[in-house]
CSV table of C-alpha atoms in Angstrom, one decimal:
chain,number,residue,atom,x,y,z
A,19,MET,CA,8.9,16.8,21.8
A,20,PHE,CA,5.4,16.4,20.7
A,21,THR,CA,6.1,16.3,16.9
A,22,VAL,CA,6.7,12.6,17.1
A,23,GLY,CA,3.1,11.8,16.0
A,24,LEU,CA,3.1,14.3,13.1
A,25,PRO,CA,2.0,12.6,9.8
A,26,HIS,CA,5.1,11.7,7.7
A,27,GLN,CA,5.3,9.8,4.5
A,28,PRO,CA,8.3,7.4,4.8
A,29,SER,CA,8.7,7.1,1.1
A,30,GLN,CA,9.5,10.9,0.9
A,31,PRO,CA,12.6,12.5,2.3
A,32,VAL,CA,12.2,14.7,5.3
A,33,SER,CA,12.6,18.3,4.3
A,34,ARG,CA,15.2,20.5,5.9
A,35,ARG,CA,12.4,22.7,7.3
A,36,TRP,CA,10.9,19.8,9.2
A,37,ARG,CA,14.2,18.6,10.5
A,38,ILE,CA,14.9,22.0,12.0
A,39,THR,CA,11.4,22.1,13.4
A,40,GLY,CA,12.0,18.7,15.1
A,41,TRP,CA,15.2,19.9,16.6
A,42,LEU,CA,13.5,23.1,17.9
A,43,LEU,CA,10.5,21.4,19.3
A,44,ALA,CA,12.8,19.0,21.1
A,45,ALA,CA,15.1,21.7,22.4
A,46,VAL,CA,12.4,24.0,23.7
A,47,TRP,CA,11.7,21.7,26.6
A,48,LEU,CA,15.3,22.2,27.8
A,49,PHE,CA,14.0,25.6,29.2
A,50,PHE,CA,13.2,23.7,32.3
A,51,LEU,CA,16.9,23.2,33.0
A,52,ASN,CA,17.0,26.9,33.8
A,53,ILE,CA,16.7,26.2,37.5
A,54,PRO,CA,19.9,24.0,37.9
A,55,LEU,CA,21.7,26.3,35.4
A,56,LEU,CA,20.9,29.4,37.5
A,57,THR,CA,22.1,27.5,40.6
A,58,ALA,CA,25.4,26.6,38.8
A,59,LEU,CA,26.0,30.2,37.6
A,60,HIS,CA,25.6,31.5,41.3
A,61,GLN,CA,28.2,29.2,42.6
A,62,PRO,CA,31.1,31.1,44.4
A,63,GLU,CA,33.9,29.0,42.9
A,64,VAL,CA,34.6,29.2,39.2
A,65,TRP,CA,35.2,25.5,38.7
A,66,ARG,CA,31.7,24.8,40.1
A,67,ARG,CA,30.1,27.3,37.8
A,68,VAL,CA,32.0,25.9,34.8
A,69,LEU,CA,31.3,22.3,35.7
A,70,GLY,CA,27.6,22.9,36.3
A,71,ALA,CA,27.1,24.8,33.0
A,72,VAL,CA,29.2,22.5,30.9
A,73,THR,CA,27.4,19.3,32.1
A,74,LEU,CA,24.0,20.9,31.6
A,75,VAL,CA,24.8,22.0,28.1
A,76,ALA,CA,26.1,18.6,27.3
A,77,PHE,CA,23.0,17.0,28.9
A,78,GLY,CA,20.8,19.1,26.7
A,79,VAL,CA,22.7,18.4,23.5
A,80,LEU,CA,22.7,14.8,24.2
A,81,TYR,CA,19.0,14.7,25.0
A,82,VAL,CA,18.1,16.4,21.8
A,83,ARG,CA,20.4,14.1,19.8
A,84,VAL,CA,18.9,11.0,21.4
A,85,PHE,CA,15.4,12.3,20.8
A,86,GLU,CA,16.1,13.0,17.2
A,87,TRP,CA,17.8,9.6,16.7
A,88,ALA,CA,14.9,7.8,18.2
A,89,ARG,CA,12.3,9.9,16.4
A,90,GLY,CA,14.2,9.1,13.0
A,91,ARG,CA,14.1,5.5,13.6
A,92,ARG,CA,10.4,5.5,14.5
A,93,GLN,CA,9.6,7.5,11.3
A,94,ALA,CA,11.6,4.9,9.3
A,95,HIS,CA,9.7,2.1,10.9
A,96,ARG,CA,12.9,0.7,12.5
A,97,THR,CA,13.2,-0.7,16.0
A,98,ILE,CA,15.3,1.1,18.6
A,99,PRO,CA,18.1,-1.2,19.9
A,100,ARG,CA,17.7,-1.7,23.6
A,101,GLY,CA,21.5,-1.7,24.2
A,102,ARG,CA,21.8,1.7,22.6
A,103,ALA,CA,18.8,3.0,24.4
A,104,TRP,CA,20.1,1.9,27.8
A,105,THR,CA,23.5,3.4,26.9
A,106,ALA,CA,21.9,6.7,26.1
A,107,LEU,CA,19.9,6.8,29.3
A,108,ALA,CA,23.0,5.9,31.3
A,109,ALA,CA,24.9,8.8,29.6
A,110,LEU,CA,22.1,11.2,30.4
A,111,LEU,CA,22.1,10.1,34.0
A,112,ALA,CA,25.9,10.3,34.3
A,113,LEU,CA,25.9,13.9,33.0
A,114,GLY,CA,23.2,14.8,35.5
A,115,LEU,CA,25.2,13.4,38.4
A,116,ALA,CA,28.5,14.9,37.1
A,117,GLY,CA,27.0,18.3,37.5
A,118,ILE,CA,26.1,18.0,41.2
A,119,PRO,CA,29.1,20.1,42.5
A,120,GLY,CA,27.7,23.0,40.4
A,121,THR,CA,23.9,22.3,40.4
A,122,GLU,CA,23.7,20.7,43.9
A,123,GLY,CA,20.2,19.4,44.6
A,124,ASP,CA,18.7,20.9,41.5
A,125,TRP,CA,20.4,18.3,39.4
A,126,LEU,CA,17.2,16.3,40.1
A,127,THR,CA,15.5,18.3,37.4
A,128,THR,CA,17.5,16.2,34.9
A,129,LEU,CA,15.6,13.1,36.1
A,130,VAL,CA,12.4,14.5,34.3
A,131,PHE,CA,14.2,14.2,31.0
A,132,VAL,CA,15.7,10.9,31.8
A,133,ALA,CA,12.2,9.4,32.6
A,134,ALA,CA,10.8,11.0,29.5
A,135,ALA,CA,13.5,9.5,27.3
A,136,ALA,CA,13.1,6.1,28.9
A,137,VAL,CA,9.4,6.0,28.0
A,138,PHE,CA,10.2,6.9,24.4
A,139,LEU,CA,13.2,4.5,24.1
A,140,LEU,CA,12.4,1.4,26.1
A,141,PRO,CA,9.7,-1.2,26.2
A,142,LEU,CA,6.8,-0.5,28.6
A,143,TRP,CA,7.9,-2.4,31.7
A,144,GLU,CA,11.5,-1.4,31.5
A,145,SER,CA,10.5,2.2,31.0
A,146,LEU,CA,8.1,2.0,33.9
A,147,LEU,CA,11.0,0.7,36.1
A,148,VAL,CA,13.1,3.8,35.2
A,149,VAL,CA,10.1,6.2,35.8
A,150,VAL,CA,9.5,4.7,39.3
A,151,LEU,CA,13.2,5.0,40.2
A,152,ALA,CA,13.3,8.6,38.9
A,153,ALA,CA,10.1,9.4,41.0
A,154,LEU,CA,11.6,7.9,44.1
A,155,THR,CA,15.0,9.6,43.8
A,156,PRO,CA,14.0,13.1,45.1
A,157,PRO,CA,12.5,12.1,48.4
A,158,VAL,CA,15.2,9.4,48.9
A,159,THR,CA,18.0,11.8,48.4
A,160,ALA,CA,16.4,14.5,50.5
A,161,ALA,CA,16.3,12.0,53.4
A,162,LEU,CA,19.9,10.9,52.9
A,163,VAL,CA,21.7,14.2,51.9
A,164,PRO,CA,21.8,16.9,54.5
A,165,GLY,CA,20.7,20.2,53.2
A,166,TRP,CA,18.7,18.8,50.2
A,167,GLU,CA,15.0,19.5,50.3
A,168,ALA,CA,12.3,17.1,49.2
A,169,GLU,CA,11.5,18.2,45.7
A,170,GLY,CA,7.8,17.3,45.3
A,171,THR,CA,7.5,19.3,42.2
A,172,VAL,CA,10.3,17.1,40.5
A,173,VAL,CA,8.3,14.0,41.4
A,174,PHE,CA,5.2,15.5,40.0
A,175,ALA,CA,7.1,16.6,36.8
A,176,VAL,CA,8.6,13.1,36.4
A,177,VAL,CA,5.2,11.5,36.6
A,178,LEU,CA,3.5,14.1,34.3
A,179,ALA,CA,6.3,14.0,31.7
A,180,SER,CA,6.3,10.2,31.6
A,181,PHE,CA,2.5,10.1,31.0
A,182,ALA,CA,2.9,12.7,28.3
A,183,MET,CA,5.7,10.9,26.6
A,184,PHE,CA,3.8,7.6,26.9
A,185,GLY,CA,0.9,9.2,24.9
A,186,VAL,CA,3.3,10.6,22.4
A,187,SER,CA,5.1,7.2,22.0
A,188,ARG,CA,1.7,5.4,21.5
A,189,LEU,CA,0.7,8.1,19.0
A,190,ALA,CA,4.0,7.7,17.1
A,191,GLN,CA,3.4,3.8,17.1
A,192,ARG,CA,-0.1,4.2,15.8
A,193,ASN,CA,1.1,6.7,13.2
A,194,ALA,CA,3.9,4.3,12.1
A,195,GLU,CA,1.3,1.5,11.7
A,196,LEU,CA,-1.0,3.9,9.8
A,197,GLN,CA,1.9,4.8,7.5
A,198,GLY,CA,2.7,1.1,7.1
A,199,ALA,CA,-0.8,0.4,6.1
A,200,GLN,CA,-0.9,3.3,3.7
A,201,GLN,CA,2.3,1.9,2.1
A,202,GLU,CA,0.7,-1.5,1.8
A,203,ILE,CA,-2.5,0.1,0.2
A,204,ARG,CA,-0.3,1.8,-2.3
A,205,ARG,CA,1.6,-1.3,-3.1
A,206,LEU,CA,-1.5,-3.3,-3.6
A,207,ALA,CA,-3.0,-0.6,-5.8
A,208,VAL,CA,0.0,-0.7,-8.0
A,209,ALA,CA,0.0,-4.5,-8.1
A,210,GLU,CA,-3.8,-4.4,-8.9
A,211,GLU,CA,-3.2,-1.9,-11.7
A,212,ARG,CA,-0.4,-3.9,-13.1
A,213,ALA,CA,-2.6,-7.1,-13.0
A,214,ARG,CA,-5.3,-5.2,-14.7
A,215,THR,CA,-3.0,-3.9,-17.5
A,216,ALA,CA,-1.5,-7.4,-18.0
A,217,ARG,CA,-5.0,-9.0,-18.0
A,218,ASP,CA,-6.3,-6.4,-20.5
A,219,LEU,CA,-3.2,-6.7,-22.8
A,220,HIS,CA,-3.6,-10.5,-22.8
A,221,ASP,CA,-7.3,-10.4,-23.6
A,222,ILE,CA,-6.8,-7.8,-26.4
A,223,LEU,CA,-3.7,-9.3,-28.0
A,224,GLY,CA,-4.7,-12.8,-27.4
A,225,HIS,CA,-7.9,-12.4,-29.4
A,226,SER,CA,-6.5,-10.0,-32.0
A,227,LEU,CA,-3.4,-12.1,-32.8
A,228,THR,CA,-5.4,-15.3,-32.9
A,229,VAL,CA,-7.7,-13.8,-35.5
A,230,VAL,CA,-4.7,-12.4,-37.4
A,231,ALA,CA,-3.0,-15.8,-37.4
A,232,VAL,CA,-6.1,-17.5,-38.7
A,233,LYS,CA,-6.7,-14.9,-41.4
A,234,ALA,CA,-3.0,-15.0,-42.4
A,235,GLU,CA,-3.2,-18.8,-42.7
A,236,LEU,CA,-6.4,-18.5,-44.8
A,237,ALA,CA,-4.8,-15.9,-47.1
A,238,GLY,CA,-1.9,-18.1,-47.7
A,239,ARG,CA,-4.1,-20.9,-48.8
A,240,LEU,CA,-6.0,-18.5,-51.1
A,241,LEU,CA,-3.1,-16.9,-52.7
A,242,GLU,CA,-3.2,-19.3,-55.8
A,243,LEU,CA,-6.8,-20.4,-55.5
A,244,ASP,CA,-8.5,-16.9,-55.2
A,245,PRO,CA,-6.1,-14.0,-55.2
A,246,ALA,CA,-8.9,-11.4,-54.8
A,247,ARG,CA,-10.2,-13.2,-51.7
A,248,ALA,CA,-6.6,-13.5,-50.4
A,249,ALA,CA,-6.2,-9.7,-50.9
A,250,THR,CA,-9.4,-9.1,-49.0
A,251,GLU,CA,-8.1,-11.2,-46.1
A,252,VAL,CA,-4.7,-9.4,-46.1
A,253,ALA,CA,-6.5,-6.1,-46.0
A,254,ASP,CA,-8.5,-7.4,-43.0
A,255,ILE,CA,-5.3,-8.5,-41.3
A,256,GLU,CA,-4.0,-5.0,-41.7
A,257,ARG,CA,-7.2,-3.6,-40.3
A,258,LEU,CA,-7.0,-6.0,-37.2
A,259,ALA,CA,-3.4,-5.2,-36.6
A,260,ARG,CA,-4.1,-1.5,-36.6
A,261,GLN,CA,-7.1,-2.0,-34.3
A,262,ALA,CA,-5.0,-4.1,-31.9
A,263,LEU,CA,-2.4,-1.3,-31.8
A,264,ALA,CA,-5.1,1.2,-31.0
A,265,ASP,CA,-6.5,-1.1,-28.3
A,266,VAL,CA,-3.0,-1.5,-26.8
A,267,ARG,CA,-2.6,2.3,-26.7
A,268,GLY,CA,-6.1,2.8,-25.2
A,269,THR,CA,-5.3,0.2,-22.5
A,270,VAL,CA,-2.0,1.9,-21.6
A,271,GLY,CA,-3.9,5.2,-21.4
A,272,ALA,CA,-6.9,3.6,-19.6
A,273,TYR,CA,-9.3,5.0,-22.3
A,274,ARG,CA,-10.2,1.7,-23.9
A,275,GLY,CA,-13.7,0.3,-23.7
A,276,VAL,CA,-15.3,-2.9,-24.9
A,277,SER,CA,-18.9,-3.1,-26.3
A,278,LEU,CA,-20.9,-6.1,-26.9
A,279,ALA,CA,-22.0,-5.1,-30.4
A,280,THR,CA,-18.5,-4.5,-31.5
A,281,GLU,CA,-17.3,-7.9,-30.2
A,282,LEU,CA,-20.2,-9.6,-31.9
A,283,ALA,CA,-19.2,-8.1,-35.2
A,284,GLY,CA,-15.5,-9.1,-34.6
A,285,ALA,CA,-16.6,-12.6,-33.6
A,286,ARG,CA,-18.5,-13.0,-36.8
A,287,SER,CA,-15.5,-12.0,-38.9
A,288,ALA,CA,-13.1,-14.2,-36.8
A,289,LEU,CA,-15.3,-17.3,-37.0
A,290,ALA,CA,-15.8,-16.9,-40.8
A,291,ALA,CA,-12.1,-16.6,-41.2
A,292,ALA,CA,-11.6,-19.8,-39.2
A,293,GLY,CA,-14.2,-21.8,-41.2
A,294,VAL,CA,-16.5,-22.0,-38.3
A,295,ALA,CA,-20.3,-21.6,-39.0
A,296,ALA,CA,-21.5,-18.9,-36.7
A,297,ASP,CA,-25.0,-18.7,-35.1
A,298,LEU,CA,-25.0,-15.2,-33.7
A,299,PRO,CA,-27.9,-12.9,-32.5
A,300,GLU,CA,-28.8,-10.2,-35.0
A,301,THR,CA,-29.6,-7.8,-32.2
A,302,VAL,CA,-28.6,-7.4,-28.6
A,303,PRO,CA,-30.6,-6.3,-25.6
A,304,SER,CA,-30.0,-2.8,-24.2
A,305,LEU,CA,-27.8,-3.3,-21.2
A,306,PRO,CA,-26.2,-1.1,-18.5
A,307,ALA,CA,-22.7,-0.1,-19.4
A,308,GLU,CA,-20.8,-2.4,-17.1
A,309,ARG,CA,-22.9,-5.4,-18.2
A,310,ASP,CA,-22.4,-4.6,-21.8
A,311,GLU,CA,-18.7,-4.5,-21.3
A,312,LEU,CA,-18.6,-7.7,-19.3
A,313,PHE,CA,-20.6,-9.5,-22.0
A,314,GLY,CA,-18.3,-8.0,-24.7
A,315,TRP,CA,-15.3,-9.4,-22.8
A,316,THR,CA,-17.1,-12.8,-22.6
A,317,VAL,CA,-17.7,-13.0,-26.3
A,318,ARG,CA,-14.2,-12.0,-27.1
A,319,GLU,CA,-12.7,-14.7,-24.7
A,320,GLY,CA,-15.2,-17.4,-25.8
A,321,VAL,CA,-14.6,-16.8,-29.5
A,322,THR,CA,-10.8,-16.7,-29.1
A,323,ASN,CA,-10.9,-20.1,-27.4
A,324,VAL,CA,-13.2,-21.4,-30.2
A,325,VAL,CA,-10.8,-20.3,-32.9
A,326,ARG,CA,-7.6,-21.3,-31.1
A,327,HIS,CA,-8.4,-24.5,-29.3
A,328,SER,CA,-11.7,-26.1,-30.2
A,329,GLY,CA,-11.4,-27.5,-33.7
A,330,ALA,CA,-15.2,-26.7,-33.9
A,331,ARG,CA,-17.2,-26.5,-37.0
A,332,ARG,CA,-20.0,-24.5,-35.4
A,333,CYS,CA,-20.3,-21.8,-32.8
A,334,GLU,CA,-23.5,-20.5,-31.2
A,335,ILE,CA,-23.7,-17.3,-29.1
A,336,ARG,CA,-26.8,-16.6,-27.0
A,337,ILE,CA,-27.5,-13.5,-25.1
A,338,ASP,CA,-30.2,-12.3,-22.8
A,339,PRO,CA,-30.3,-9.4,-20.3
A,340,THR,CA,-28.7,-11.5,-17.5
A,341,ALA,CA,-26.5,-14.1,-19.4
A,342,VAL,CA,-24.2,-14.6,-22.3
A,343,GLU,CA,-23.4,-18.1,-23.6
A,344,ILE,CA,-20.9,-19.3,-26.2
A,345,ARG,CA,-21.2,-22.9,-27.2
A,346,ASP,CA,-19.3,-24.9,-29.9
A,347,ASP,CA,-19.2,-28.5,-31.1
A,348,GLY,CA,-15.5,-28.9,-30.8
A,349,ARG,CA,-13.3,-30.5,-28.3
A,350,GLY,CA,-12.6,-27.4,-26.2
A,351,PRO,CA,-9.2,-26.5,-24.6
A,352,ALA,CA,-6.9,-29.4,-23.8
A,353,GLY,CA,-6.7,-30.5,-20.2
A,354,ASP,CA,-9.0,-29.5,-17.3
A,355,PRO,CA,-11.7,-27.3,-18.7
A,356,ASP,CA,-11.9,-25.6,-15.4
A,357,ALA,CA,-8.2,-24.7,-15.3
A,358,ALA,CA,-7.5,-21.1,-14.9
A,359,GLY,CA,-6.0,-19.8,-18.2
A,360,HIS,CA,-5.0,-16.2,-18.4
A,361,GLY,CA,-8.1,-15.2,-20.3
A,362,LEU,CA,-10.5,-17.0,-18.0
A,363,VAL,CA,-8.7,-15.6,-14.9
A,364,GLY,CA,-9.3,-12.1,-16.2
A,365,LEU,CA,-12.9,-12.9,-17.1
A,366,ARG,CA,-13.5,-14.3,-13.6
A,367,GLU,CA,-12.1,-11.1,-12.1
A,368,ARG,CA,-14.3,-8.9,-14.2
A,369,ALA,CA,-17.4,-11.0,-13.5
A,370,ARG,CA,-16.6,-11.1,-9.7
A,371,ARG,CA,-17.0,-7.2,-9.7
A,372,LEU,CA,-20.7,-7.6,-10.8
A,373,ASP,CA,-21.4,-10.7,-8.7
A,374,ALA,CA,-21.6,-12.8,-11.9
A,375,THR,CA,-21.0,-16.5,-12.3
A,376,VAL,CA,-18.6,-17.9,-14.9
A,377,THR,CA,-19.3,-21.5,-16.0
A,378,VAL,CA,-16.8,-23.4,-18.3
A,379,GLY,CA,-16.9,-27.0,-19.3
A,380,ARG,CA,-19.0,-29.5,-21.3
A,381,PRO,CA,-22.6,-28.8,-21.8
A,382,ARG,CA,-25.2,-31.2,-20.3
A,383,ASP,CA,-25.4,-33.3,-23.5
A,384,GLY,CA,-21.7,-33.8,-23.4
A,385,ARG,CA,-21.0,-32.4,-26.9
A,386,GLY,CA,-18.7,-29.5,-27.5
A,387,PHE,CA,-17.7,-26.8,-25.1
A,388,LEU,CA,-19.5,-24.1,-23.2
A,389,LEU,CA,-18.6,-20.7,-21.7
A,390,ARG,CA,-21.4,-19.0,-19.9
A,391,VAL,CA,-21.5,-15.8,-17.7
A,392,THR,CA,-24.6,-15.3,-15.6
A,393,LEU,CA,-25.5,-12.2,-13.6
A,394,PRO,CA,-28.1,-12.0,-10.8
A,395,ASP,CA,-31.4,-10.5,-12.1
A,396,ASP,CA,-31.7,-7.2,-10.3
A,397,GLY,CA,-34.2,-5.7,-12.8
A,398,ARG,CA,-31.6,-3.6,-14.6
A,399,GLY,CA,-31.0,-5.8,-17.5
A,400,THR,CA,-33.5,-4.3,-19.9
A,401,THR,CA,-33.0,-0.6,-19.1
A,402,GLY,CA,-32.3,1.6,-22.2
């Protein structure tokens, strides 16, 4: 009976061993029906012995089945229909009453199981009503039926079993809530991982394919004017395609990393292919790994937007230990500059993890477009 609160993962099938264990632990409490069973077996008439034994066996089987049914619904996070719960209690009570010719006054022991089942099956106030009625039945019947003694032990057992089952049912409810929370955490973790993968793939392929497209366009213009230069650009396209493929594989395997120095080198090549004059730092400050990666993603996103959207002729990148800034003299993305494109959404998510601020829009002088990521200065920006 007390296995209801055992940890159980609803997403996994219940093993045969645990199903058998649940049945056994529910059935072991039926040992307390031995008193009415002994009374039935000592009846002088055969029909009384048979009636008492048969009704008690049926009572025990029904009780275990009801318990397992309710336990299964709780583990599956499903409600227990009130109509079926009341029907089950009525059937248990009817079997207990039907055995009176064989069990005599000892049939009152079955009220302990009826009260416990009510606590497990019914809402609080309805189950409390059943418990009170079950506890009052022994003294009332003793007063009304000649020869029946007041069974104080039955009253005590009804109250004790009801309190115990109340604790078990609350434990089962908390356990179900915990399992639901664990399922939600797993679902959110999967959703977060999918979002991270989609974001990384967008950032990687968006940048790489933009540069490939620009270089392919440049190579096409140079085919007749400067075949040697066109061949160089085609070779660079092949290199970028292979690098993009490696990045995609690394993203899927969660092994890929982005570094600021690598992204600056890629930015220099991409801007040159797009015919944009680049003003890039020759050296970068030594940064903690998480800042270096964030700044690398910022350079990649900023340069991708410059090449793809801006129509700029000049791009300037400035980096210090707490900030990275990409500025151009173009028109910037169409529409609201603060609109959340996929790349900027991913960049904001990465920046949020380090309490960084992402600024996009027009510079104060109103010319060109600006992307800036600023980190709080915690004294770690210049560590080696």
